[in-house]
Short mmCIF file of C-alpha atoms in Angstrom, two decimals:
data_model
loop_
_atom_site.label_atom_id
_atom_site.label_comp_id
_atom_site.label_asym_id
_atom_site.label_seq_id
_atom_site.Cartn_x
_atom_site.Cartn_y
_atom_site.Cartn_z
CA MET H 2 225.41 23.58 213.06
CA PRO H 3 225.49 19.54 212.12
CA LEU H 4 226.17 17.55 215.35
CA THR H 5 229.68 16.31 215.63
CA ALA H 6 229.90 12.91 215.48
CA ASP H 7 231.08 12.89 219.48
CA ARG H 8 227.80 14.95 220.77
CA THR H 9 225.44 12.49 218.37
CA ALA H 10 226.96 9.46 220.07
CA LEU H 11 226.29 11.03 223.85
CA ASP H 12 223.12 12.03 222.71
CA PHE H 13 222.45 8.16 221.03
CA LEU H 14 223.72 6.15 224.07
CA ASP H 15 222.01 8.35 226.53
CA ALA H 16 218.58 8.02 225.00
CA HIS H 17 219.10 4.34 224.84
CA LEU H 18 220.75 4.17 229.17
CA GLU H 19 216.78 5.53 229.61
CA ALA H 20 214.99 3.95 227.71
CA LEU H 21 216.40 0.25 229.18
CA TRP H 22 215.56 1.73 232.73
CA ASP H 23 212.47 2.37 231.63
CA GLY H 24 211.74 -1.93 230.63
CA ALA H 25 212.81 -1.68 226.91
CA ASP H 26 214.50 -5.05 225.94
CA LEU H 27 217.19 -3.41 223.17
CA PRO H 28 221.07 -4.85 222.21
CA LEU H 29 223.35 -2.41 222.45
CA PRO H 30 223.70 0.85 220.87
CA GLN H 31 225.41 0.21 217.04
CA GLY H 32 226.50 3.93 217.00
CA PRO H 33 228.61 4.64 220.35
CA VAL H 34 229.59 1.38 220.00
CA ARG H 35 231.32 2.10 216.36
CA LEU H 36 232.52 5.21 218.06
CA ALA H 37 234.23 3.31 220.49
CA GLY H 38 235.99 1.24 218.29
CA GLU H 39 237.40 3.60 216.36
CA GLY H 40 239.04 5.24 218.88
CA GLY H 41 236.67 8.16 220.40
CA GLY H 42 235.05 8.94 223.46
CA GLU H 43 236.90 8.16 226.32
CA LEU H 44 233.12 8.38 228.32
CA ILE H 45 230.90 6.35 225.67
CA HIS H 46 234.03 3.43 226.07
CA TRP H 47 233.60 3.82 229.99
CA ALA H 48 229.55 3.95 229.55
CA LEU H 49 229.61 1.51 227.47
CA ASP H 50 232.05 -1.41 229.48
CA GLN H 51 229.67 -0.54 232.16
CA LEU H 52 226.72 -1.52 230.43
CA ARG H 53 228.35 -5.09 230.06
CA ARG H 54 229.40 -5.82 233.23
CA ILE H 55 225.45 -5.27 234.37
CA PRO H 56 223.85 -9.09 234.44
CA CYS H 57 220.22 -9.15 232.49
CA GLU H 58 218.20 -11.46 235.14
CA PRO H 59 216.57 -10.41 237.90
CA LYS H 60 215.20 -7.59 235.50
CA ASP H 61 214.18 -4.94 238.54
CA THR H 62 218.34 -5.01 239.78
CA PHE H 63 218.97 -4.75 236.22
CA ALA H 64 217.32 -1.36 235.69
CA ARG H 65 218.17 0.13 239.13
CA GLN H 66 221.87 -0.78 237.84
CA VAL H 67 221.07 1.43 234.43
CA SER H 68 219.27 4.04 236.42
CA THR H 69 222.47 4.20 238.57
CA LEU H 70 224.73 3.91 235.53
CA LEU H 71 222.66 6.75 233.06
CA LEU H 72 222.73 9.36 236.61
CA GLU H 73 226.90 9.12 236.45
CA PHE H 74 226.75 8.54 232.64
CA ARG H 75 224.59 12.48 232.27
CA TYR H 76 227.27 13.89 235.44
CA ARG H 77 230.40 13.24 233.51
CA ARG H 78 229.33 14.88 230.48
CA CYS H 79 229.38 18.30 231.13
CA PRO H 80 229.37 20.83 234.36
CA TRP H 81 225.97 22.03 233.53
CA ASN H 82 224.13 18.77 233.94
CA ALA H 83 226.54 17.44 237.50
CA ALA H 84 225.18 21.16 239.07
CA ALA H 85 221.34 20.25 237.99
CA LEU H 86 221.71 16.78 239.44
CA ARG H 87 222.78 18.12 242.49
CA LEU H 88 220.60 20.69 242.92
CA LEU H 89 217.21 19.38 241.41
CA ASP H 90 217.30 15.58 241.31
CA ASP H 91 216.63 15.30 244.80
CA THR H 92 212.70 16.85 244.35
CA TYR H 93 209.43 16.45 242.53
CA THR H 94 211.28 18.71 239.67
CA PHE H 95 210.74 19.69 236.20
CA ALA H 96 213.93 20.79 234.59
CA ALA H 97 214.11 21.71 230.36
CA THR H 98 215.66 23.62 228.51
CA GLY H 99 213.85 24.36 224.15
CA PRO H 100 215.12 26.02 221.73
CA ARG H 101 214.12 29.79 220.31
CA ARG H 102 212.41 29.55 217.43
CA HIS H 103 210.05 32.01 217.64
CA LYS H 104 209.77 36.23 218.88
CA ASP H 105 207.54 35.64 220.79
CA TRP H 106 209.47 33.46 223.53
CA ALA H 107 205.57 32.31 224.85
CA HIS H 108 205.82 29.88 221.96
CA ASP H 109 208.71 28.36 222.85
CA VAL H 110 207.81 28.05 226.91
CA HIS H 111 204.65 26.13 225.81
CA ALA H 112 206.54 23.79 223.35
CA VAL H 113 208.77 23.01 226.45
CA MET H 114 206.20 22.21 228.80
CA HIS H 115 205.05 19.99 226.36
CA ARG H 116 207.95 18.02 225.22
CA SER H 117 207.81 18.90 222.33
CA VAL H 118 211.56 20.14 221.58
CA SER H 119 214.57 18.72 222.72
CA ASP H 120 217.50 20.85 224.35
CA PRO H 121 219.86 22.04 221.40
CA ARG H 122 223.05 20.93 223.66
CA GLY H 123 221.61 17.67 224.60
CA TRP H 124 222.10 18.14 228.12
CA VAL H 125 220.14 16.75 230.72
CA ARG H 126 216.39 17.28 231.32
CA LEU H 127 214.76 16.14 234.35
CA ASP H 128 211.40 15.19 234.57
CA TRP H 129 209.45 12.84 237.07
CA ASP H 130 206.47 12.37 234.56
CA ARG H 131 208.09 11.06 231.53
CA THR H 132 206.69 8.47 231.24
CA ASN H 133 203.48 8.97 233.44
CA ALA H 134 200.74 7.65 231.99
CA ALA H 135 198.62 10.20 231.65
CA ARG H 136 200.49 12.03 229.02
CA ARG H 137 198.51 10.15 227.12
CA THR H 138 195.50 12.24 227.18
CA MET H 139 197.34 15.24 228.42
CA PRO H 140 201.07 16.14 226.81
CA ALA H 141 202.00 18.43 229.10
CA TYR H 142 200.50 16.54 232.61
CA PRO H 143 201.58 17.89 235.24
CA PHE H 144 201.12 21.06 233.43
CA ASP H 145 197.95 22.71 232.41
CA PRO H 146 200.04 25.34 230.96
CA PRO H 147 197.38 28.30 229.58
CA ASP H 148 197.13 29.72 225.81
CA SER H 149 200.66 31.48 225.40
CA SER H 150 199.16 34.76 224.53
CA GLU H 151 198.17 34.66 228.48
CA LEU H 152 201.14 33.27 229.49
CA PRO H 153 203.49 36.90 229.40
CA GLY H 154 200.40 38.52 231.34
CA LEU H 155 201.26 35.44 234.51
CA LEU H 156 204.87 36.02 234.70
CA TYR H 157 207.07 38.62 236.13
CA PRO H 158 210.78 40.15 235.52
CA LEU H 159 213.49 38.93 237.72
CA ASP H 160 216.60 40.54 238.20
CA ALA H 161 219.86 37.98 237.47
CA GLU H 162 220.86 37.53 241.01
CA ALA H 163 217.19 37.42 241.91
CA ALA H 164 216.63 34.63 240.02
CA VAL H 165 219.41 32.56 241.42
CA ALA H 166 218.08 32.32 244.39
CA ALA H 167 215.03 31.59 242.83
CA LEU H 168 216.35 28.45 241.23
CA ALA H 169 218.09 27.34 243.92
CA ILE H 170 215.38 27.47 246.27
CA MET H 171 213.38 24.83 243.95
CA ALA H 172 215.93 22.67 245.87
CA GLU H 173 213.24 22.69 248.25
CA GLU H 174 210.28 20.47 249.43
CA TRP H 175 206.86 22.45 249.68
CA GLN H 176 205.48 21.05 252.72
CA SER H 177 208.23 18.81 254.62
CA GLU H 178 211.24 20.70 253.77
CA PRO H 179 213.08 20.19 257.19
CA ALA H 180 216.11 22.20 256.32
CA PRO H 181 215.74 25.87 253.94
CA VAL H 182 218.42 26.65 251.22
CA ARG H 183 218.91 30.14 253.85
CA SER H 184 220.34 27.77 256.49
CA ARG H 185 222.09 24.97 255.45
CA PRO H 186 225.86 24.65 255.81
CA ASP H 187 226.20 23.96 251.39
CA ARG H 188 224.27 27.65 250.72
CA ASP H 189 227.21 28.76 248.98
CA ALA H 190 227.21 25.19 247.37
CA VAL H 191 223.64 25.52 246.27
CA LEU H 192 224.01 29.06 245.19
CA ALA H 193 226.66 27.99 242.89
CA ASP H 194 225.06 25.49 240.94
CA ALA H 195 222.13 27.39 240.41
CA ARG H 196 224.28 30.25 238.95
CA THR H 197 225.95 27.64 236.85
CA LEU H 198 222.73 26.62 235.52
CA LEU H 199 221.91 30.18 234.32
CA ASP H 200 225.05 30.92 232.80
CA ARG H 201 224.17 28.88 230.51
CA TYR H 202 222.07 31.41 229.21
CA GLY H 203 224.78 34.17 228.57
CA PRO H 204 225.01 37.32 230.14
CA THR H 205 222.05 39.51 228.52
CA ALA H 206 219.55 36.04 229.16
CA ARG H 207 215.58 37.76 230.95
CA TYR H 208 214.45 35.66 234.19
CA TRP H 209 210.65 35.27 234.64
CA THR H 210 209.07 33.93 237.81
CA ASN H 211 205.16 33.08 238.08
CA ALA H 212 206.09 33.61 241.79
CA THR H 213 203.71 36.27 243.38
CA THR H 214 205.98 38.18 245.44
CA ALA H 215 207.75 39.75 242.19
CA THR H 216 204.93 41.25 241.12
CA SER H 217 206.10 44.85 241.97
CA ASP H 218 209.78 44.04 242.99
CA PRO H 219 212.24 42.11 240.51
CA ALA H 220 215.00 41.46 242.82
CA PRO H 221 212.48 39.65 245.79
CA ASP H 222 214.22 37.48 248.47
CA PHE H 223 213.53 34.59 247.87
CA LEU H 224 216.12 32.93 250.11
CA ALA H 225 214.33 35.05 253.03
CA ALA H 226 211.42 33.46 252.32
CA GLY H 227 211.98 30.15 251.04
CA LEU H 228 209.56 28.16 249.08
CA GLN H 229 207.23 27.81 251.83
CA GLY H 230 207.32 31.54 252.29
CA THR H 231 206.26 32.20 248.22
CA GLN H 232 203.09 31.87 246.44
CA SER H 233 202.45 31.42 242.63
CA HIS H 234 200.53 31.55 239.74
CA ARG H 235 198.99 28.02 238.97
CA PHE H 236 200.81 26.38 235.44
CA LEU H 237 199.81 22.33 237.42
CA THR H 238 196.95 20.51 235.97
CA SER H 239 193.50 20.70 238.07
CA GLU H 240 193.03 17.08 237.60
CA TYR H 241 192.87 14.43 239.37
CA LEU H 242 195.20 11.59 237.97
CA ASN H 243 196.25 8.91 238.88
CA GLY H 244 195.86 9.59 242.83
CA LEU H 245 197.20 12.49 242.75
CA ASP H 246 196.23 15.62 243.92
CA PHE H 247 198.63 18.91 243.63
CA PHE H 248 198.61 21.90 244.98
CA GLU H 249 201.85 24.17 244.43
CA ASP H 250 204.18 24.41 241.47
CA TRP H 251 206.49 27.71 240.76
CA ALA H 252 209.07 28.13 238.24
#
């Protein structure tokens, strides 16, 4: 299906703001400017107006303000983005969606972990390591995913409601979580955001986890355990890179 002009402009403006945040010195993006000038795209009008108001100097202040603008732009773009950012943006998390191109879905998972595909709808991707220099030698960094043929053997099926809880507790921190999701006053709101994210994939979606608690039970109580009570197969690199020594991961 071809992209609409509005969707194309939104994607382009998102990429432009991200590049500015990364320190690129770029002029205003002409595609979104043209669409806004033709009267289309209220969100594009707003974002471009805000961008024009940000002083270019000093550079570090400009980058911070562009980062704030990009975050708000993504929030406003669609409810899925807003739910993803509320749920996971404050934790060290990789969250991405890719297209289904292979009969064996493990190949599609591999592509997502290597960042070689983009979201078919252009919705937000959370990736703290997208610009990490380690990716020059390890494209999947911080992951070291097994071969596609080995991946299914390290994952276990989950019921839909268990998948919601599994995603919700990713809002926790591994080692220093002061307030597990199960005891938070906004527990129901956290679960609602997780459900919004998974509802995107429709009623026939299937869910998998590398959490070993699901080895023999597709409906474990993830909320009761929290991240600190959950063990998993590792997909992270064993390399010691850029001063970071990874010790836990869970999907």
